[in-house]
Short mmCIF file of C-alpha atoms in Angstrom, two decimals:
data_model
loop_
_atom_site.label_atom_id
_atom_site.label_comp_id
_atom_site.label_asym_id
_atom_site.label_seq_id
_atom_site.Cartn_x
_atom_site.Cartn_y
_atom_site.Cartn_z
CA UNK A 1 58.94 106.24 129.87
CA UNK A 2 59.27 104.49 126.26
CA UNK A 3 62.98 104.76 125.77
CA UNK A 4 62.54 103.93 121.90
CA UNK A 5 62.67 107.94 120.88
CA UNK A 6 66.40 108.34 123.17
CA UNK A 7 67.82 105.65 121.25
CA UNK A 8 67.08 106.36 118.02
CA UNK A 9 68.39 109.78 118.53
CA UNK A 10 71.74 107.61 119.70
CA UNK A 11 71.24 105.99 116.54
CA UNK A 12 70.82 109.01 114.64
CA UNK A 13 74.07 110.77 116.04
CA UNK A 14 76.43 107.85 115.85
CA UNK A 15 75.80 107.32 112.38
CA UNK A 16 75.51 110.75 111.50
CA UNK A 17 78.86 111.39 113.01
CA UNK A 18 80.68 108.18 111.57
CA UNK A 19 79.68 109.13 108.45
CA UNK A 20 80.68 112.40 108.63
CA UNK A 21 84.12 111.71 109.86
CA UNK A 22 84.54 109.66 106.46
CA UNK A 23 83.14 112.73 104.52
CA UNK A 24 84.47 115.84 106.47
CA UNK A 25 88.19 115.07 106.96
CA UNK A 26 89.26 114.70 103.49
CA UNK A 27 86.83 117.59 102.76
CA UNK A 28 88.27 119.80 106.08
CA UNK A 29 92.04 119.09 104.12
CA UNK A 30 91.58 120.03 101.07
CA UNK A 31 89.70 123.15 102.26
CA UNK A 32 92.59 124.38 104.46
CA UNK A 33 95.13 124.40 101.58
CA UNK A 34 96.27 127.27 99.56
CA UNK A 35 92.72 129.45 99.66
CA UNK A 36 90.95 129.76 95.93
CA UNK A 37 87.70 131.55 95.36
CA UNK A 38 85.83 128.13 94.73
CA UNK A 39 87.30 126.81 98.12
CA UNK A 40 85.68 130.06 99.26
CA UNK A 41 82.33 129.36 97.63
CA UNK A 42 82.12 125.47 99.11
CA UNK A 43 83.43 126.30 102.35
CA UNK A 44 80.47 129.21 102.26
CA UNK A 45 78.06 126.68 101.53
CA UNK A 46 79.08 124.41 104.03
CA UNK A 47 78.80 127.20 106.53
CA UNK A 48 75.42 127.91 105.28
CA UNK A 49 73.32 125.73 108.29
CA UNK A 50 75.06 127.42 110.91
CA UNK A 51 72.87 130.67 110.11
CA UNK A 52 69.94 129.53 108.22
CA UNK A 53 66.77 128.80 110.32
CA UNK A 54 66.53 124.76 110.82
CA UNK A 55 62.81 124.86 109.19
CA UNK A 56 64.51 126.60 105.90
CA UNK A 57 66.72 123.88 105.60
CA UNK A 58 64.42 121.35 106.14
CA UNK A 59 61.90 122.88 104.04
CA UNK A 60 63.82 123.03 100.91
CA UNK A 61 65.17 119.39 101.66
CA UNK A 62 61.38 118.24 101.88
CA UNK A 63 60.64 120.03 98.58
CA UNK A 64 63.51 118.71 96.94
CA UNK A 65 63.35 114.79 98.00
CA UNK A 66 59.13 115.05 97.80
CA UNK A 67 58.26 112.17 95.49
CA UNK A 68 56.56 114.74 93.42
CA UNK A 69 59.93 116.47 92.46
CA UNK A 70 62.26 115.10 89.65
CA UNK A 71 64.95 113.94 92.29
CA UNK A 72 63.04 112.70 94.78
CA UNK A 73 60.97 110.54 92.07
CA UNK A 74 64.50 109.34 90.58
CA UNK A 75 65.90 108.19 93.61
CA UNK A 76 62.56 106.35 94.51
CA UNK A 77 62.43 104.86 91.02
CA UNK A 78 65.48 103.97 90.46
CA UNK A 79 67.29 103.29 93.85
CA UNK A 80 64.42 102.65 95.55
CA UNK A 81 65.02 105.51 98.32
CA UNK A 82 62.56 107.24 100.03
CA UNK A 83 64.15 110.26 102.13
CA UNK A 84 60.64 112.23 102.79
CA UNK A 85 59.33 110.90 106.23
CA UNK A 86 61.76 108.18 106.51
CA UNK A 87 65.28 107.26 108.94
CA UNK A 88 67.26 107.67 105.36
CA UNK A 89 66.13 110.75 105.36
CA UNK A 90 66.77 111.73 109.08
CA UNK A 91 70.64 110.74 108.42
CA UNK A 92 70.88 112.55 105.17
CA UNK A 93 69.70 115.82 106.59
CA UNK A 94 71.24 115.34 109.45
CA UNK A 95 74.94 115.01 107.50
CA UNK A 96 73.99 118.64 106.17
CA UNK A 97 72.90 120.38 108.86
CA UNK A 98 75.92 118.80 110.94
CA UNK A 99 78.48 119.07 108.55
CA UNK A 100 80.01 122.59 109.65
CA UNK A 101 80.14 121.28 112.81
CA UNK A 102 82.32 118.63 111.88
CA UNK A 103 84.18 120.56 109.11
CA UNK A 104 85.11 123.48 110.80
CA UNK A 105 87.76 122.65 114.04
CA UNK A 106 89.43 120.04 111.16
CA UNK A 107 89.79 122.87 109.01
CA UNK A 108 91.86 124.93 111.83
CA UNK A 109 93.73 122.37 112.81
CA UNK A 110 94.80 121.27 109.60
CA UNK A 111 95.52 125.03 108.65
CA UNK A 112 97.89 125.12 111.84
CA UNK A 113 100.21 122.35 111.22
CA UNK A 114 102.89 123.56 109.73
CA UNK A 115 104.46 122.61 106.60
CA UNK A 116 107.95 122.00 107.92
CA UNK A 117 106.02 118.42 109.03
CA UNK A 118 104.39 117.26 105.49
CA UNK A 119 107.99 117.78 103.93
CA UNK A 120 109.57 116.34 106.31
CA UNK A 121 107.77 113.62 105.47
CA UNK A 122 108.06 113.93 101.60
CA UNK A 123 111.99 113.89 101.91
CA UNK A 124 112.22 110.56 103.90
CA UNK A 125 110.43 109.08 100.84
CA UNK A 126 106.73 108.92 101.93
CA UNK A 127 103.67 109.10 99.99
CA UNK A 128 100.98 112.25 100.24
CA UNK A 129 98.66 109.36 101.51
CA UNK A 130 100.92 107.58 104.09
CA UNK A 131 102.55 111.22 105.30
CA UNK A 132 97.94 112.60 105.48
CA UNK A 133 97.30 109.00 107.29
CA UNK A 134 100.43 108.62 109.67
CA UNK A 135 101.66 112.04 109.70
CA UNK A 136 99.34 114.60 109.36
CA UNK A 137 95.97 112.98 111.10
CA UNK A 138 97.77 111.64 113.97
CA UNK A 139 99.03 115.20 114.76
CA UNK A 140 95.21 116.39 114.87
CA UNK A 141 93.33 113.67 116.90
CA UNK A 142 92.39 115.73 119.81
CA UNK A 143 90.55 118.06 117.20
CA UNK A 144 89.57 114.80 115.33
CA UNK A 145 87.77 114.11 118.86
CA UNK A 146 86.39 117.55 119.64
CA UNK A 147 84.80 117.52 115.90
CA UNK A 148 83.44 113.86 116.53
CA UNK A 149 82.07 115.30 120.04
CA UNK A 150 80.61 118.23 119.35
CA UNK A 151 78.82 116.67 115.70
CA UNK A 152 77.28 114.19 117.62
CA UNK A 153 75.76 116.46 120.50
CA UNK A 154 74.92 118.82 117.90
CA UNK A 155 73.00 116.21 115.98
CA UNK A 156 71.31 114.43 119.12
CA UNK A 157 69.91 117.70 119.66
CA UNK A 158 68.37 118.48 116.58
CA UNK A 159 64.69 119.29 116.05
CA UNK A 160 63.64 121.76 113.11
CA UNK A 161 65.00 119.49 110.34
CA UNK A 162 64.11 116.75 111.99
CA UNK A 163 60.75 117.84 112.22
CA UNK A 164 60.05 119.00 108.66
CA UNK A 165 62.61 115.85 106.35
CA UNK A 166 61.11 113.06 109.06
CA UNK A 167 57.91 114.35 110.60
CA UNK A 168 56.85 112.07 113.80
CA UNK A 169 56.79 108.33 112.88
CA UNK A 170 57.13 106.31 115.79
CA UNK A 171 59.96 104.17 115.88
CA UNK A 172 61.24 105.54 112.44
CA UNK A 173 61.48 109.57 112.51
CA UNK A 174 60.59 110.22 116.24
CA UNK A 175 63.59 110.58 117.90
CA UNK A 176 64.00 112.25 120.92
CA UNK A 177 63.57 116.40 120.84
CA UNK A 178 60.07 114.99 119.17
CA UNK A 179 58.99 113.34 121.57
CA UNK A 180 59.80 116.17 124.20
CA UNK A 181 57.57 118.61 121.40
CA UNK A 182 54.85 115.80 121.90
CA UNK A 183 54.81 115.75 125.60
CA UNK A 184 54.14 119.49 126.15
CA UNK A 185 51.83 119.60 123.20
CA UNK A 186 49.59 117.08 125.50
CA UNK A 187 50.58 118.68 128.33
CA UNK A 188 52.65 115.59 129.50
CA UNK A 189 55.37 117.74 131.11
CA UNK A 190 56.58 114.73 133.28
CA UNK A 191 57.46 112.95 130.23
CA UNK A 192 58.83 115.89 128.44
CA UNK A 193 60.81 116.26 131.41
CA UNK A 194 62.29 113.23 131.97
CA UNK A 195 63.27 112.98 127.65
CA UNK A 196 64.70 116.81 128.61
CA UNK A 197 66.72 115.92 131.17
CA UNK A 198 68.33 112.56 129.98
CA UNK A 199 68.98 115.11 126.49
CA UNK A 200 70.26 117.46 128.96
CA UNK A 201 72.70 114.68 131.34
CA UNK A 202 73.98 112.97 127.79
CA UNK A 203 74.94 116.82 126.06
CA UNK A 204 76.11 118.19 129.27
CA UNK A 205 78.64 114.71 129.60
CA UNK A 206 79.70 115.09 126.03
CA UNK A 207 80.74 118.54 126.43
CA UNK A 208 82.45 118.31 129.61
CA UNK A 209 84.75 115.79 127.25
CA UNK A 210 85.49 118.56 125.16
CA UNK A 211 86.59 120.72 128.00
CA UNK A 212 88.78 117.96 129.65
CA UNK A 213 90.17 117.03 125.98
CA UNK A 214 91.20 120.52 125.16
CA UNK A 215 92.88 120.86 128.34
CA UNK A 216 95.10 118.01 127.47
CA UNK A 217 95.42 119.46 123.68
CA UNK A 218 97.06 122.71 124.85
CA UNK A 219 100.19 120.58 125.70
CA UNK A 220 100.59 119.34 121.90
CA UNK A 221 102.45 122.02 120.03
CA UNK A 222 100.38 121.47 117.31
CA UNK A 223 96.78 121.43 118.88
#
């Protein structure tokens, strides 16, 4: 069994979900605060790959970063970056098609801290940034966990985008729900099986965390 396609889906989901920590908590804030009808139209957007089809997405990514489309010939003329059939790629869509997974439980929890604890803060003299960074976060890390969890899984699974940004380069855009779609289409169904079921044991382990986690969570008043 050539274990090259199960760890570049690793690959994939760790930095797809480091990144998106960086990009979806400050993003996940700002969203739960008082509600405006722009906050309305991102956070609509950002819900957007929950319902669209996978190959939609991915299509209109591979249109738009084709080297034969303005911004997909600027970014490989002038930085040099290639996201059509390439990792880059991979990650890139991967932050999209991920990111309401990763927005969405930071959103709630965020929305259900109450207030009393950011002023709190504000009258013993502390900053907006030190009350968000050792005030507010701390007071969300289970959720911080369960979005981490559940963004990675999510991504390790993924196969339409996948599919239609990266297309099946060995070693570079063949992670592992490829290489399962490989297997049957040669009628390799041991192989296909044994990338299922390692899919299957490393999904089924990361949810179980969840479970356990939000067990613990329902002790915190503010989880």
């Amino acid at each position: 069994m050539d274990l090259e396609p199960i760890w570049l889906s690793l690959k994939l989901a760790a930095l797809t979900t480091f990144l998106l920590l960086l990009i979806g908590i400050p993003i996940a804030y700002w969203l739960s605060r008082k509600q405006s009808l722009f906050r309305i139209i991102v956070e609509a957007f950002i819900t957007m790959p929950l319902v669209l089809p996978p190959s939609v997405l991915g299509f209109y990514l591979l249109l738009a970063f084709s080297p034969n489309n303005a911004l997909g010939k600027w970014l490989q003329e002038y930085l040099s970056l290639q996201l059509v059939f390439s990792f880059e790629g991979l990650v890139f869509a991967s932050l999209i098609y991920s990111l309401p997974f990763m927005i969405s439980p930071l959103r709630s929890a965020f929305a259900q801290l109450p207030r009393s604890i950011a002023e709190a803060s504000y009258t013993m003299g502390k900053s907006r940034l030190q009350t968000f960074f050792y005030i507010l976060l701390p007071n969300i890390k289970y959720s911080i966990f369960t979005a981490a969890v559940l963004t990675f899984a999510h991504t390790l699974g993924e196969f339409g985008v996948v599919l239609m940004i990266g297309g099946n380069i060995p070693g570079v855009t063949k992670v592992a729900s490829i290489a399962i779609y490989d297997s049957v289409e040669t009628m390799d169904y041991a192989s296909a099986n044994d990338y299922a079921f390692l899919l299957f044991a490393i999904t089924f382990t990361i949810v179980l965390a969840v479970f356990v986690l939000n067990r613990k969570a329902i002790k915190s008043p503010f989880e």
